């Protein structure tokens, strides 16, 4: 598995020395615009805070609309999987393991036509080979717009 060259996840021994905002800044890439060539960067996902149990990120609605002028449900699910995948990686030693999304489901409960949405992922289950996350996505007024659940499998990368 080839990892992104700009990926700068903290190692387990360094994690405790960083604030949740400092971890988020590392994940947002060297320029703060996400990791080049990734879907997260293309749709504008920016991490705000990252801990092992809870992560948050924002995504603009502009550029992520469906033809009817509302935020595309697929963009919501991409935000949910990005949060769950990064959250899973933070719980692993990236020198030995990474995580990949294997199951994702979502329910969209409110349309959004402008501004940004904020996703918050909470670790629901952590095992040796699987992690499960619940994700709430809210509009700028704090109203729930989508609920998602994402399961990630742990994959060994050598070592």
PDB file of C-alpha atoms in Angstrom:
ATOM      1  CA  UNK A   1       0.000   0.000   0.000  1.00  0.00           C
ATOM      2  CA  UNK A   2       1.475   3.353  -1.036  1.00  0.00           C
ATOM      3  CA  UNK A   3       0.785   6.173   1.406  1.00  0.00           C
ATOM      4  CA  UNK A   4       0.455   9.829   0.376  1.00  0.00           C
ATOM      5  CA  UNK A   5       3.900  11.518   0.477  1.00  0.00           C
ATOM      6  CA  UNK A   6       2.562  14.493   2.488  1.00  0.00           C
ATOM      7  CA  UNK A   7       0.817  12.341   5.087  1.00  0.00           C
ATOM      8  CA  UNK A   8       2.018  13.594   8.471  1.00  0.00           C
ATOM      9  CA  UNK A   9       0.153  11.617  11.096  1.00  0.00           C
ATOM     10  CA  UNK A  10       1.676  11.804  14.555  1.00  0.00           C
ATOM     11  CA  UNK A  11       3.286   8.640  15.838  1.00  0.00           C
ATOM     12  CA  UNK A  12       1.706   7.117  18.947  1.00  0.00           C
ATOM     13  CA  UNK A  13       4.564   8.331  21.151  1.00  0.00           C
ATOM     14  CA  UNK A  14       4.144  11.932  19.870  1.00  0.00           C
ATOM     15  CA  UNK A  15       0.358  12.114  19.993  1.00  0.00           C
ATOM     16  CA  UNK A  16       0.062  13.120  23.667  1.00  0.00           C
ATOM     17  CA  UNK A  17       2.250  16.183  23.111  1.00  0.00           C
ATOM     18  CA  UNK A  18      -0.040  17.722  20.470  1.00  0.00           C
ATOM     19  CA  UNK A  19      -3.319  19.574  20.908  1.00  0.00           C
ATOM     20  CA  UNK A  20      -6.352  18.351  18.928  1.00  0.00           C
ATOM     21  CA  UNK A  21      -5.988  21.443  16.730  1.00  0.00           C
ATOM     22  CA  UNK A  22      -2.283  20.740  16.048  1.00  0.00           C
ATOM     23  CA  UNK A  23      -3.125  17.190  14.972  1.00  0.00           C
ATOM     24  CA  UNK A  24      -5.842  18.577  12.673  1.00  0.00           C
ATOM     25  CA  UNK A  25      -3.361  21.035  11.122  1.00  0.00           C
ATOM     26  CA  UNK A  26      -0.977  18.171  10.283  1.00  0.00           C
ATOM     27  CA  UNK A  27      -3.773  16.234   8.589  1.00  0.00           C
ATOM     28  CA  UNK A  28      -4.806  19.280   6.550  1.00  0.00           C
ATOM     29  CA  UNK A  29      -1.522  19.014   4.620  1.00  0.00           C
ATOM     30  CA  UNK A  30       1.487  21.280   4.223  1.00  0.00           C
ATOM     31  CA  UNK A  31      -0.521  24.164   2.750  1.00  0.00           C
ATOM     32  CA  UNK A  32      -3.622  23.601   4.915  1.00  0.00           C
ATOM     33  CA  UNK A  33      -5.700  22.723   1.841  1.00  0.00           C
ATOM     34  CA  UNK A  34      -5.834  18.964   2.333  1.00  0.00           C
ATOM     35  CA  UNK A  35      -3.601  16.326   0.791  1.00  0.00           C
ATOM     36  CA  UNK A  36      -3.170  17.027  -2.928  1.00  0.00           C
ATOM     37  CA  UNK A  37      -4.875  14.576  -5.235  1.00  0.00           C
ATOM     38  CA  UNK A  38      -7.282  13.277  -2.588  1.00  0.00           C
ATOM     39  CA  UNK A  39     -11.065  13.461  -2.605  1.00  0.00           C
ATOM     40  CA  UNK A  40     -11.013  15.242   0.758  1.00  0.00           C
ATOM     41  CA  UNK A  41      -8.929  18.067  -0.693  1.00  0.00           C
ATOM     42  CA  UNK A  42     -11.049  18.214  -3.868  1.00  0.00           C
ATOM     43  CA  UNK A  43     -14.322  18.682  -1.940  1.00  0.00           C
ATOM     44  CA  UNK A  44     -12.790  21.076   0.589  1.00  0.00           C
ATOM     45  CA  UNK A  45     -12.706  19.045   3.808  1.00  0.00           C
ATOM     46  CA  UNK A  46     -10.680  20.787   6.541  1.00  0.00           C
ATOM     47  CA  UNK A  47     -10.103  19.150   9.904  1.00  0.00           C
ATOM     48  CA  UNK A  48     -10.780  21.287  12.965  1.00  0.00           C
ATOM     49  CA  UNK A  49      -9.972  18.990  15.879  1.00  0.00           C
ATOM     50  CA  UNK A  50      -8.647  15.435  16.133  1.00  0.00           C
ATOM     51  CA  UNK A  51      -8.492  13.124  19.140  1.00  0.00           C
ATOM     52  CA  UNK A  52      -8.543   9.338  19.276  1.00  0.00           C
ATOM     53  CA  UNK A  53     -12.234   9.270  20.229  1.00  0.00           C
ATOM     54  CA  UNK A  54     -13.681  12.346  18.483  1.00  0.00           C
ATOM     55  CA  UNK A  55     -12.888  14.316  15.326  1.00  0.00           C
ATOM     56  CA  UNK A  56     -14.471  17.275  13.601  1.00  0.00           C
ATOM     57  CA  UNK A  57     -14.092  18.756  10.135  1.00  0.00           C
ATOM     58  CA  UNK A  58     -15.844  21.325   7.937  1.00  0.00           C
ATOM     59  CA  UNK A  59     -16.808  21.108   4.300  1.00  0.00           C
ATOM     60  CA  UNK A  60     -18.192  23.870   2.061  1.00  0.00           C
ATOM     61  CA  UNK A  61     -21.559  23.373   0.416  1.00  0.00           C
ATOM     62  CA  UNK A  62     -20.437  25.352  -2.652  1.00  0.00           C
ATOM     63  CA  UNK A  63     -18.891  23.018  -5.192  1.00  0.00           C
ATOM     64  CA  UNK A  64     -20.585  19.991  -3.608  1.00  0.00           C
ATOM     65  CA  UNK A  65     -24.152  20.507  -4.814  1.00  0.00           C
ATOM     66  CA  UNK A  66     -26.503  18.116  -6.556  1.00  0.00           C
ATOM     67  CA  UNK A  67     -28.482  19.409  -9.573  1.00  0.00           C
ATOM     68  CA  UNK A  68     -31.404  20.452  -7.338  1.00  0.00           C
ATOM     69  CA  UNK A  69     -29.145  22.998  -5.595  1.00  0.00           C
ATOM     70  CA  UNK A  70     -28.638  21.179  -2.289  1.00  0.00           C
ATOM     71  CA  UNK A  71     -25.596  19.567  -0.753  1.00  0.00           C
ATOM     72  CA  UNK A  72     -25.032  16.212  -2.468  1.00  0.00           C
ATOM     73  CA  UNK A  73     -25.629  13.208  -0.225  1.00  0.00           C
ATOM     74  CA  UNK A  74     -22.465  11.643  -1.618  1.00  0.00           C
ATOM     75  CA  UNK A  75     -20.456  14.620  -0.375  1.00  0.00           C
ATOM     76  CA  UNK A  76     -21.928  14.093   3.103  1.00  0.00           C
ATOM     77  CA  UNK A  77     -20.906  10.437   2.987  1.00  0.00           C
ATOM     78  CA  UNK A  78     -17.416  11.345   1.758  1.00  0.00           C
ATOM     79  CA  UNK A  79     -17.068  13.671   4.761  1.00  0.00           C
ATOM     80  CA  UNK A  80     -18.264  10.897   7.083  1.00  0.00           C
ATOM     81  CA  UNK A  81     -15.817   8.338   5.666  1.00  0.00           C
ATOM     82  CA  UNK A  82     -12.929  10.821   5.737  1.00  0.00           C
ATOM     83  CA  UNK A  83     -13.581  11.470   9.438  1.00  0.00           C
ATOM     84  CA  UNK A  84     -13.896   7.765  10.267  1.00  0.00           C
ATOM     85  CA  UNK A  85     -10.811   6.767   8.273  1.00  0.00           C
ATOM     86  CA  UNK A  86      -8.606   9.459   9.794  1.00  0.00           C
ATOM     87  CA  UNK A  87      -9.995   8.666  13.241  1.00  0.00           C
ATOM     88  CA  UNK A  88      -9.144   5.019  12.749  1.00  0.00           C
ATOM     89  CA  UNK A  89      -5.599   5.848  11.599  1.00  0.00           C
ATOM     90  CA  UNK A  90      -5.063   8.012  14.685  1.00  0.00           C
ATOM     91  CA  UNK A  91      -5.783   4.923  16.789  1.00  0.00           C
ATOM     92  CA  UNK A  92      -3.077   2.904  15.005  1.00  0.00           C
ATOM     93  CA  UNK A  93       0.671   3.046  14.526  1.00  0.00           C
ATOM     94  CA  UNK A  94       0.920   4.200  10.874  1.00  0.00           C
ATOM     95  CA  UNK A  95       4.344   2.522  10.563  1.00  0.00           C
ATOM     96  CA  UNK A  96       2.588  -0.851  10.955  1.00  0.00           C
ATOM     97  CA  UNK A  97      -1.114  -0.441  10.185  1.00  0.00           C
ATOM     98  CA  UNK A  98      -3.615   1.704   8.329  1.00  0.00           C
ATOM     99  CA  UNK A  99      -7.401   1.586   8.183  1.00  0.00           C
ATOM    100  CA  UNK A 100      -9.769   1.486   5.239  1.00  0.00           C
ATOM    101  CA  UNK A 101     -13.511   2.067   5.148  1.00  0.00           C
ATOM    102  CA  UNK A 102     -15.445  -1.120   4.398  1.00  0.00           C
ATOM    103  CA  UNK A 103     -19.036  -0.189   5.268  1.00  0.00           C
ATOM    104  CA  UNK A 104     -20.778   3.166   5.170  1.00  0.00           C
ATOM    105  CA  UNK A 105     -24.420   4.057   5.627  1.00  0.00           C
ATOM    106  CA  UNK A 106     -26.114   7.386   6.017  1.00  0.00           C
ATOM    107  CA  UNK A 107     -29.448   9.053   6.432  1.00  0.00           C
ATOM    108  CA  UNK A 108     -29.932  12.610   5.191  1.00  0.00           C
ATOM    109  CA  UNK A 109     -32.514  14.394   7.323  1.00  0.00           C
ATOM    110  CA  UNK A 110     -32.255  18.045   6.206  1.00  0.00           C
ATOM    111  CA  UNK A 111     -31.156  19.749   3.004  1.00  0.00           C
ATOM    112  CA  UNK A 112     -28.462  22.410   2.954  1.00  0.00           C
ATOM    113  CA  UNK A 113     -28.079  24.916   0.122  1.00  0.00           C
ATOM    114  CA  UNK A 114     -25.262  27.215   1.260  1.00  0.00           C
ATOM    115  CA  UNK A 115     -22.480  27.888   3.718  1.00  0.00           C
ATOM    116  CA  UNK A 116     -20.707  24.910   5.184  1.00  0.00           C
ATOM    117  CA  UNK A 117     -21.420  21.772   7.173  1.00  0.00           C
ATOM    118  CA  UNK A 118     -19.481  20.397  10.110  1.00  0.00           C
ATOM    119  CA  UNK A 119     -19.076  16.697  10.715  1.00  0.00           C
ATOM    120  CA  UNK A 120     -18.295  15.219  14.110  1.00  0.00           C
ATOM    121  CA  UNK A 121     -17.244  11.581  14.344  1.00  0.00           C
ATOM    122  CA  UNK A 122     -17.344   9.634  17.589  1.00  0.00           C
ATOM    123  CA  UNK A 123     -15.647   6.282  18.088  1.00  0.00           C
ATOM    124  CA  UNK A 124     -18.364   3.736  18.873  1.00  0.00           C
ATOM    125  CA  UNK A 125     -16.225   0.567  18.917  1.00  0.00           C
ATOM    126  CA  UNK A 126     -12.504  -0.165  18.804  1.00  0.00           C
ATOM    127  CA  UNK A 127     -11.285  -3.710  18.277  1.00  0.00           C
ATOM    128  CA  UNK A 128      -7.993  -5.136  17.010  1.00  0.00           C
ATOM    129  CA  UNK A 129      -9.159  -5.422  13.412  1.00  0.00           C
ATOM    130  CA  UNK A 130     -12.215  -3.159  13.134  1.00  0.00           C
ATOM    131  CA  UNK A 131     -13.274   0.312  14.296  1.00  0.00           C
ATOM    132  CA  UNK A 132     -16.826   1.673  14.074  1.00  0.00           C
ATOM    133  CA  UNK A 133     -17.674   5.383  14.023  1.00  0.00           C
ATOM    134  CA  UNK A 134     -20.904   7.366  14.248  1.00  0.00           C
ATOM    135  CA  UNK A 135     -20.921  10.693  12.417  1.00  0.00           C
ATOM    136  CA  UNK A 136     -23.285  13.636  12.823  1.00  0.00           C
ATOM    137  CA  UNK A 137     -23.233  16.346  10.165  1.00  0.00           C
ATOM    138  CA  UNK A 138     -24.732  19.735  11.010  1.00  0.00           C
ATOM    139  CA  UNK A 139     -25.369  22.994   9.164  1.00  0.00           C
ATOM    140  CA  UNK A 140     -24.065  26.400  10.257  1.00  0.00           C
ATOM    141  CA  UNK A 141     -27.019  26.821  12.619  1.00  0.00           C
ATOM    142  CA  UNK A 142     -26.165  23.539  14.351  1.00  0.00           C
ATOM    143  CA  UNK A 143     -29.115  21.645  12.871  1.00  0.00           C
ATOM    144  CA  UNK A 144     -28.600  17.972  12.135  1.00  0.00           C
ATOM    145  CA  UNK A 145     -28.480  17.343   8.374  1.00  0.00           C
ATOM    146  CA  UNK A 146     -27.096  13.782   8.104  1.00  0.00           C
ATOM    147  CA  UNK A 147     -26.338  10.805  10.312  1.00  0.00           C
ATOM    148  CA  UNK A 148     -23.827   8.177   9.241  1.00  0.00           C
ATOM    149  CA  UNK A 149     -22.054   5.097  10.492  1.00  0.00           C
ATOM    150  CA  UNK A 150     -18.736   3.928   9.080  1.00  0.00           C
ATOM    151  CA  UNK A 151     -16.817   0.732   9.748  1.00  0.00           C
ATOM    152  CA  UNK A 152     -13.091   0.598   9.048  1.00  0.00           C
ATOM    153  CA  UNK A 153     -10.896  -2.492   8.832  1.00  0.00           C
ATOM    154  CA  UNK A 154      -7.302  -2.468  10.045  1.00  0.00           C
ATOM    155  CA  UNK A 155      -4.727  -3.414   7.385  1.00  0.00           C
ATOM    156  CA  UNK A 156      -1.073  -4.284   8.119  1.00  0.00           C
ATOM    157  CA  UNK A 157       1.474  -2.383   6.025  1.00  0.00           C
ATOM    158  CA  UNK A 158       4.566  -4.315   7.049  1.00  0.00           C
ATOM    159  CA  UNK A 159       7.067  -3.905   9.818  1.00  0.00           C
TER     160      UNK A 159
END
